[in-house]
PDB file of C-alpha atoms and ligand atoms in Angstrom:
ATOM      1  CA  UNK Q 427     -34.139  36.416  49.172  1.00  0.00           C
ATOM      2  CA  UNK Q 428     -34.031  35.434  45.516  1.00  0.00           C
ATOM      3  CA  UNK Q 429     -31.946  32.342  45.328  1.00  0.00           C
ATOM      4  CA  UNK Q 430     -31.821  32.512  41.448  1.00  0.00           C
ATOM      5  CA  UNK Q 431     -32.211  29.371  39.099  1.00  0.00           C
ATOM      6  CA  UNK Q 432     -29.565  27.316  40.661  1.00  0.00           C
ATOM      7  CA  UNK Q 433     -31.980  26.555  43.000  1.00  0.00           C
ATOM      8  CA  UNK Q 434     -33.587  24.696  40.758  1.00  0.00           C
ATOM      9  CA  UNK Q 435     -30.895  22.325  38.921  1.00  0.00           C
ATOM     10  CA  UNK Q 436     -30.491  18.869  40.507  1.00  0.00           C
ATOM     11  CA  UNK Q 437     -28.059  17.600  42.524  1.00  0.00           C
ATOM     12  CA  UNK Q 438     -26.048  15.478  39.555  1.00  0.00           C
ATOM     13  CA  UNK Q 439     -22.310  14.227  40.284  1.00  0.00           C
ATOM     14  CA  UNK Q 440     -22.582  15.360  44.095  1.00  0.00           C
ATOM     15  CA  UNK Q 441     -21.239  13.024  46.501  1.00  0.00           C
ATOM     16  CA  UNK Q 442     -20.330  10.667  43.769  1.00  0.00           C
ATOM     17  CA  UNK Q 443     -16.918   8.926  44.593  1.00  0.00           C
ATOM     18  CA  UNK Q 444     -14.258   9.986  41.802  1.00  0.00           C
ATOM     19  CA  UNK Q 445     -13.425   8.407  38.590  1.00  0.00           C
ATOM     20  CA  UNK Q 446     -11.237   5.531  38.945  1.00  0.00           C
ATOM     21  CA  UNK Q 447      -7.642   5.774  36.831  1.00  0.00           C
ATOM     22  CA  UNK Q 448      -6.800   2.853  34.604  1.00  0.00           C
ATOM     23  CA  UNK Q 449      -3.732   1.151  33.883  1.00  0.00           C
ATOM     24  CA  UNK Q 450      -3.266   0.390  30.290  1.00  0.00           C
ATOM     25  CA  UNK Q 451      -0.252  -1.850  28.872  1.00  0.00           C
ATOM     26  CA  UNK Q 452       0.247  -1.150  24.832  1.00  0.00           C
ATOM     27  CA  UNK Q 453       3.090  -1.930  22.484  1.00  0.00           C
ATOM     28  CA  UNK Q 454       2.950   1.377  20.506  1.00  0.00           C
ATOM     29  CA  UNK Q 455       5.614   1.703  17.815  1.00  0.00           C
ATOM     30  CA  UNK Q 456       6.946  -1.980  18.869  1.00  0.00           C
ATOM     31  CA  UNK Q 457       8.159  -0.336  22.450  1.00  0.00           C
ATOM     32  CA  UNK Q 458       6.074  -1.728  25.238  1.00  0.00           C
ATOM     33  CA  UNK Q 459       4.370   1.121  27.123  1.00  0.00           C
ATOM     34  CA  UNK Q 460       2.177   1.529  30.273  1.00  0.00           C
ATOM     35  CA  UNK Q 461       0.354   4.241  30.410  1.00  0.00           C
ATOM     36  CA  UNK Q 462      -2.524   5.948  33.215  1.00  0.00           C
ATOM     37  CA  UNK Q 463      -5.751   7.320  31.746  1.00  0.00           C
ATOM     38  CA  UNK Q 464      -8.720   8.312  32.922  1.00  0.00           C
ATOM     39  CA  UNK Q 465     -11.776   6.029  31.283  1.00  0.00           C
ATOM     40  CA  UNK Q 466     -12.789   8.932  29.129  1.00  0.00           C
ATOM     41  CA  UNK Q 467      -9.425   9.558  27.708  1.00  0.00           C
ATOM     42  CA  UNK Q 468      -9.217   9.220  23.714  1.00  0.00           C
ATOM     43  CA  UNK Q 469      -5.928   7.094  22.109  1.00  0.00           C
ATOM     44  CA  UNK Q 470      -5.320  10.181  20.474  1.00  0.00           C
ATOM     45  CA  UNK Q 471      -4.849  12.741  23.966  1.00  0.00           C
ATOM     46  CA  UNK Q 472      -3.152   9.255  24.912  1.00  0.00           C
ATOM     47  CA  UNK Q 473      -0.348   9.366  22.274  1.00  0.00           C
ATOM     48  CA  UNK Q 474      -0.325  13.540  22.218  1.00  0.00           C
ATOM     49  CA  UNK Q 475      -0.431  13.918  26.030  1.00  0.00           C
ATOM     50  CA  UNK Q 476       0.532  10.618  27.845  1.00  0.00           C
ATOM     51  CA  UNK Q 477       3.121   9.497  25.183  1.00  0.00           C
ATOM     52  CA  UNK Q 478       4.492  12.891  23.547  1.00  0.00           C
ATOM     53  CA  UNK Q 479       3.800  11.318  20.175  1.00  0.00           C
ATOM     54  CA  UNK Q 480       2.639  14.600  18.680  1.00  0.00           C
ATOM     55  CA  UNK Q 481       2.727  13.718  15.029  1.00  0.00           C
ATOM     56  CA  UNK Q 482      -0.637  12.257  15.389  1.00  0.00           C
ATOM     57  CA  UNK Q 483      -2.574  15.655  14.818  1.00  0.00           C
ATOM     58  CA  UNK Q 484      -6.039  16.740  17.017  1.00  0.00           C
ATOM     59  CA  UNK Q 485      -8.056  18.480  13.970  1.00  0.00           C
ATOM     60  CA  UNK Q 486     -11.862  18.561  13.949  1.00  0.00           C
ATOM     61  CA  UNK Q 487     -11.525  15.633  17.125  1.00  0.00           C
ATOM     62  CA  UNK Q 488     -15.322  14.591  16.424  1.00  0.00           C
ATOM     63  CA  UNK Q 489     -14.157  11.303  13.924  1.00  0.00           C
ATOM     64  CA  UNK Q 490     -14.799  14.089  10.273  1.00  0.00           C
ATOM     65  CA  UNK Q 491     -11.280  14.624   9.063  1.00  0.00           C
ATOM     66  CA  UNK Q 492      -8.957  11.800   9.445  1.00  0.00           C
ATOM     67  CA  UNK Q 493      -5.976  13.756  10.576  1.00  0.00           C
ATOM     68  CA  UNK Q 494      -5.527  11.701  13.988  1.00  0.00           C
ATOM     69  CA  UNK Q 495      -5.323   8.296  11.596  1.00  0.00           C
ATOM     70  CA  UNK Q 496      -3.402   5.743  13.494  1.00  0.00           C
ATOM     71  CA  UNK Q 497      -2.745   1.917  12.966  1.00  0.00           C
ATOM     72  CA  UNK Q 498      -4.307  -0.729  15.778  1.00  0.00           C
ATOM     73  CA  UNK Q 499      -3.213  -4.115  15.431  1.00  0.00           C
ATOM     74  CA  UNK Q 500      -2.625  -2.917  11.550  1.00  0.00           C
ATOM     75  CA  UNK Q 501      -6.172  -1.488  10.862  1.00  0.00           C
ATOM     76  CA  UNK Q 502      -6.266   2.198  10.397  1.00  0.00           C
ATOM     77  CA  UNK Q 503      -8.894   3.698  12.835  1.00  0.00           C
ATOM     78  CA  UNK Q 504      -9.511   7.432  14.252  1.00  0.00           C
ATOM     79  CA  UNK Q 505      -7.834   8.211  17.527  1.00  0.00           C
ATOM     80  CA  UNK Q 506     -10.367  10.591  17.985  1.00  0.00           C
ATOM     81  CA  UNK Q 507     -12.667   8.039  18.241  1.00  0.00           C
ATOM     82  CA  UNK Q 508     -11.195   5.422  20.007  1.00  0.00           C
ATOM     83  CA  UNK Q 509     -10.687   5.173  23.932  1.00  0.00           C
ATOM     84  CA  UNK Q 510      -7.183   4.263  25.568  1.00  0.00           C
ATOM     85  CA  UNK Q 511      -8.955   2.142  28.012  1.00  0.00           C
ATOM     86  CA  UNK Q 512      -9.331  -0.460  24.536  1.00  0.00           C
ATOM     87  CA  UNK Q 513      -6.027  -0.676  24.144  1.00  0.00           C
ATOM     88  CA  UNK Q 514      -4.904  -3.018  26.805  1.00  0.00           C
ATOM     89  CA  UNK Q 515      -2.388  -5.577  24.723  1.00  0.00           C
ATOM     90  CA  UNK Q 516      -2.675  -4.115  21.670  1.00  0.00           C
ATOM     91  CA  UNK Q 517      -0.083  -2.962  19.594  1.00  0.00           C
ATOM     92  CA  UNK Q 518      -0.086   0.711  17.880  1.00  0.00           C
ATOM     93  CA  UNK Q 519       1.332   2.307  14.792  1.00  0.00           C
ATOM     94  CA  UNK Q 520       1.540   6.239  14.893  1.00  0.00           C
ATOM     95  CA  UNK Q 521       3.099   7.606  12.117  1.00  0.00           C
ATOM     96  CA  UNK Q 522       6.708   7.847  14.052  1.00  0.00           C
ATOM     97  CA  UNK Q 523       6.919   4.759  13.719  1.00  0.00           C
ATOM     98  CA  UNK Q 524       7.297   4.091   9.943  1.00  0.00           C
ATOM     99  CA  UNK Q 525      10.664   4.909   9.612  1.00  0.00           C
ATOM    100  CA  UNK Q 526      12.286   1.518   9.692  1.00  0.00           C
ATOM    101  CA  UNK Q 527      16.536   1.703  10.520  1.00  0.00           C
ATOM    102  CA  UNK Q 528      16.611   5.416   9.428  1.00  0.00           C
ATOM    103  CA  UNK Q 529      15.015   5.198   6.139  1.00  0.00           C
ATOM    104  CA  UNK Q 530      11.125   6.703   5.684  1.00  0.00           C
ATOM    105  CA  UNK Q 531       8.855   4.814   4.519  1.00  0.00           C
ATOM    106  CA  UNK Q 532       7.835   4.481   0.565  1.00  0.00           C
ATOM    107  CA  UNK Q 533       4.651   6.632   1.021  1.00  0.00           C
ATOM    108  CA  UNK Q 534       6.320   9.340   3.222  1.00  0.00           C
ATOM    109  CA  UNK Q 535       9.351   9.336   0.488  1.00  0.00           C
ATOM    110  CA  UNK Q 536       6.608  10.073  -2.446  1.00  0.00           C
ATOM    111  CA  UNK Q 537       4.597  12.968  -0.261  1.00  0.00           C
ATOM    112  CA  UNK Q 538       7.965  14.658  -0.483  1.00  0.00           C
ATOM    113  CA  UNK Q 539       8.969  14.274  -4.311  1.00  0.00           C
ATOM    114  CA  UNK Q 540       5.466  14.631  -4.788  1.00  0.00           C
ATOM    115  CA  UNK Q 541       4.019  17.644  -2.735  1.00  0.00           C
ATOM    116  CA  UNK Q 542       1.738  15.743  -1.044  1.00  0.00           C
ATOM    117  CA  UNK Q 543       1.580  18.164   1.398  1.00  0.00           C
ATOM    118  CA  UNK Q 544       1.169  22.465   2.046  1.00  0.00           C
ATOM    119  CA  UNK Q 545       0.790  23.009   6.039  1.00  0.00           C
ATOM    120  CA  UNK Q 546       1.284  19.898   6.593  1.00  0.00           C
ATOM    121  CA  UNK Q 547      -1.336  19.356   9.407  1.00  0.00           C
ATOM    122  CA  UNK Q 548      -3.475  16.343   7.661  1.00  0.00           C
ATOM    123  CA  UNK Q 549      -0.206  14.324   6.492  1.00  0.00           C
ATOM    124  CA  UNK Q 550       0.445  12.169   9.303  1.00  0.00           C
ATOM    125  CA  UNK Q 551      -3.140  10.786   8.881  1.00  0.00           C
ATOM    126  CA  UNK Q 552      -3.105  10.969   4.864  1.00  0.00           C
ATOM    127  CA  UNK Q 553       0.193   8.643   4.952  1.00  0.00           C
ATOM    128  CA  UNK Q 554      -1.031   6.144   7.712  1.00  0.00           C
ATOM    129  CA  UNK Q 555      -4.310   5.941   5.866  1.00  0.00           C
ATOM    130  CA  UNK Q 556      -2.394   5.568   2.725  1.00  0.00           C
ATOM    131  CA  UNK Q 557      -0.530   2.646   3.752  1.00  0.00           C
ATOM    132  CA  UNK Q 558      -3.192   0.813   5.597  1.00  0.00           C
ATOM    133  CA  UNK Q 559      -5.133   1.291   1.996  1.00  0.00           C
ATOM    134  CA  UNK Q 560      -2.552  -0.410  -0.025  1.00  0.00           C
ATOM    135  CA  UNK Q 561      -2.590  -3.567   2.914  1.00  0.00           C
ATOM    136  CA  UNK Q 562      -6.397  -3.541   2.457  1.00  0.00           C
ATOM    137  CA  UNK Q 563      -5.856  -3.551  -1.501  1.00  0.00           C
ATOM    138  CA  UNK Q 564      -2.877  -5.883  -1.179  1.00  0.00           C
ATOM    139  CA  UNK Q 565      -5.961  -8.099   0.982  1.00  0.00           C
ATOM    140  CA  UNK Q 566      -8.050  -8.140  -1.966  1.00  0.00           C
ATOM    141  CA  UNK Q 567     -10.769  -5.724  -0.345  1.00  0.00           C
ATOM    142  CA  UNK Q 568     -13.055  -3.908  -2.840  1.00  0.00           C
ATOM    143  CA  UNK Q 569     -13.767  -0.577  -2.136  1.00  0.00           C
ATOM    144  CA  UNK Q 570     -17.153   1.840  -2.999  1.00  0.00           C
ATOM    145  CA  UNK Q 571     -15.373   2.632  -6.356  1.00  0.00           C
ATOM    146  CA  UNK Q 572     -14.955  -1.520  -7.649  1.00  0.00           C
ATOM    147  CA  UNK Q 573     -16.326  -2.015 -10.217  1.00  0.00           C
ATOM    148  CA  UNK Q 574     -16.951  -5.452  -9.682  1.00  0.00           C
ATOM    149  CA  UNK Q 575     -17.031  -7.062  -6.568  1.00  0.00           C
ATOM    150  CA  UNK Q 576     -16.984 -10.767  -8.108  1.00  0.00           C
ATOM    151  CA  UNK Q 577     -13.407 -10.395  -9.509  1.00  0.00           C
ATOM    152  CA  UNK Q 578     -10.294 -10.491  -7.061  1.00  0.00           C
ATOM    153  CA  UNK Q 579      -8.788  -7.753  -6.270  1.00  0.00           C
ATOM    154  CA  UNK Q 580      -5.240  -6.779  -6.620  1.00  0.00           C
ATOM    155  CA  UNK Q 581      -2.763  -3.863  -5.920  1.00  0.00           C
ATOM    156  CA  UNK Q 582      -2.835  -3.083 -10.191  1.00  0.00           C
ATOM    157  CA  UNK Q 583      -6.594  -2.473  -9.621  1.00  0.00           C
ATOM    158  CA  UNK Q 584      -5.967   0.429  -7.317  1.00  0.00           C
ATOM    159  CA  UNK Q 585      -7.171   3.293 -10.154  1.00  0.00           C
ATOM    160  CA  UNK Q 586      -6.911   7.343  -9.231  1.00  0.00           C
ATOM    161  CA  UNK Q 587     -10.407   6.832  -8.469  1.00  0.00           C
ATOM    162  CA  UNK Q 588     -10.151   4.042  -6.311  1.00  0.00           C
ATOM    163  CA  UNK Q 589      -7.522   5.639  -4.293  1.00  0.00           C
ATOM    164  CA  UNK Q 590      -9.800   8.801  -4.165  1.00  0.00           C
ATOM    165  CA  UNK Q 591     -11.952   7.119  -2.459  1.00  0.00           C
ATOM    166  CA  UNK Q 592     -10.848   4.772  -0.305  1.00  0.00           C
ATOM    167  CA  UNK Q 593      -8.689   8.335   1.016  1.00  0.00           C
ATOM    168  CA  UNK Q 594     -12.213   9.857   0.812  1.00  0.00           C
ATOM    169  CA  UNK Q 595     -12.263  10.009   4.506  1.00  0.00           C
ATOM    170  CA  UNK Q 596      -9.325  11.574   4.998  1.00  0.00           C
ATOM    171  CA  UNK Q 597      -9.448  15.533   4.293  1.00  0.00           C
ATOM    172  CA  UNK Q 598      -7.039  18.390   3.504  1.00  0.00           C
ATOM    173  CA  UNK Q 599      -7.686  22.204   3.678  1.00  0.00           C
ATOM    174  CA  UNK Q 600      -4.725  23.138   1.688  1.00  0.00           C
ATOM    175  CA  UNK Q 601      -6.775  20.615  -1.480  1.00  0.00           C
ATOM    176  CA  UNK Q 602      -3.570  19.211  -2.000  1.00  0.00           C
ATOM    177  CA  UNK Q 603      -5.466  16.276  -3.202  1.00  0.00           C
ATOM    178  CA  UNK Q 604      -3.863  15.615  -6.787  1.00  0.00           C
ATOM    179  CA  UNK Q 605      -0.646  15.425  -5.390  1.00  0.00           C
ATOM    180  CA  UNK Q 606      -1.577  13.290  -2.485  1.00  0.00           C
ATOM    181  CA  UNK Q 607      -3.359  10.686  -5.029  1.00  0.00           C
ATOM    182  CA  UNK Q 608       0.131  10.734  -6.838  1.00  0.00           C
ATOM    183  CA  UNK Q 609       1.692  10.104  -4.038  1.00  0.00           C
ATOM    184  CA  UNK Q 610       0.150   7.092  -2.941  1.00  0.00           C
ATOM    185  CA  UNK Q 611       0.046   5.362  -6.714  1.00  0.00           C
ATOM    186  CA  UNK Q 612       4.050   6.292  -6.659  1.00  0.00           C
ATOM    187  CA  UNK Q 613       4.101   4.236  -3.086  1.00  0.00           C
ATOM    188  CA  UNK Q 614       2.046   1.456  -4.792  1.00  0.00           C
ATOM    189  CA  UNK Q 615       4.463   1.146  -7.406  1.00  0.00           C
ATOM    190  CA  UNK Q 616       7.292   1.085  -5.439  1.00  0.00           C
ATOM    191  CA  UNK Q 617       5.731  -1.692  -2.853  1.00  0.00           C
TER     192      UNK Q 617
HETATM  193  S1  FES L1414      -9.289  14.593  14.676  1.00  0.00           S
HETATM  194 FE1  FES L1414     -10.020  12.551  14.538  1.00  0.00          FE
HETATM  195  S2  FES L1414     -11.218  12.510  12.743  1.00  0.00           S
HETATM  196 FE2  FES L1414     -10.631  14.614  12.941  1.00  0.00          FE
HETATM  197  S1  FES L1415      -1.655  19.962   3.829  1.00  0.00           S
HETATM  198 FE1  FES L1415      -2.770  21.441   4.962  1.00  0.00          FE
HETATM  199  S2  FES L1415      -4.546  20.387   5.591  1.00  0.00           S
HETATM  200 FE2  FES L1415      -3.590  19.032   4.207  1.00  0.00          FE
END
């Protein structure tokens, strides 16, 4: 009797006792939160899945598109690319929690009167990336575009072209690009 080519794959994963969940204690949005994953699990199926924090959009979920942009301890980073497991203590920003006492924030404010946005689907990452880059700029950090590196930087500095690309990473099918650079120089003029 032909037993095929399974005969011939090895044995991997038999027997093998099963993963372990974690426990994993996060401030997300300033509300303490305890959440179960498994090891593998990313922030972002954390927040879609574990959370129901849905605004946080799953797009190319590979670390390409920015839509699942987040804040961690006030640093913008890819939920796609990021494991719950890290997150033990550490306090999370989706972009739910920008409105402060019932008023949006500045940048979500100017994608409306601007039309930062068509389907919508890479906003919630645009507008956390967005604000994280004005904190970076507000830091003084010089970005591909600087011209030069020596001299301080400051919010006035941030140029179309420097908020082109320090948004580079961040991409939108609809191209509503223009508007989205508007956008985020109205927010900069406003903060
Ligand atoms: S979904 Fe995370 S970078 Fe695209
Ligand atoms: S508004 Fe549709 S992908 Fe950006």
């Amino acid at each position: 009797m032909n037993s095929g080519p399974k005969h011939l794959l090895p044995d991997i994963g038999r027997n093998k006792p099963p993963i372990k969940p974690l426990t994993v204690n996060l401030t997300v949005n300033d509300q303490a939160r305890r959440i179960t994953v498994e090891p593998r699990m990313t922030l972002l199926d954390a927040l879609r899945e574990k959370l129901a924090l849905t605004g946080t959009k799953k797009a190319c979920d590979r670390g390409e598109c920015g839509a699942c942009t987040v804040h961690v301890e006030g640093r913008r980073v890819l939920s796609c690319m990021t494991l719950a497991a890290m997150m033990e203590g550490k306090r999370v920003t989706t972009i739910e929690g920008l409105e402060q006492n019932g008023k949006l924030h500045p940048l979500q404010s100017a994608f409306i009167e601007r039309d930062g946005f068509q389907c919508g689907f890479c906003t919630s990452g645009q507008i956390m990336s967005g604000v994280a880059m004005i904190e970076e700029a507000r830091a003084g950090s010089p970005s591909a575009a600087t011209i030069d590196v020596r001299d301080v930087f400051t919010l006035a500095d941030l140029s179309r072209s420097e908020i082109q690309e320090r948004l580079s990473g961040n991409l939108c099918r609809c191209a509503c690009y223009p508007n989205i650079v508007d956008a985020v120089a109205d927010a900069i003029m406003r903060s």
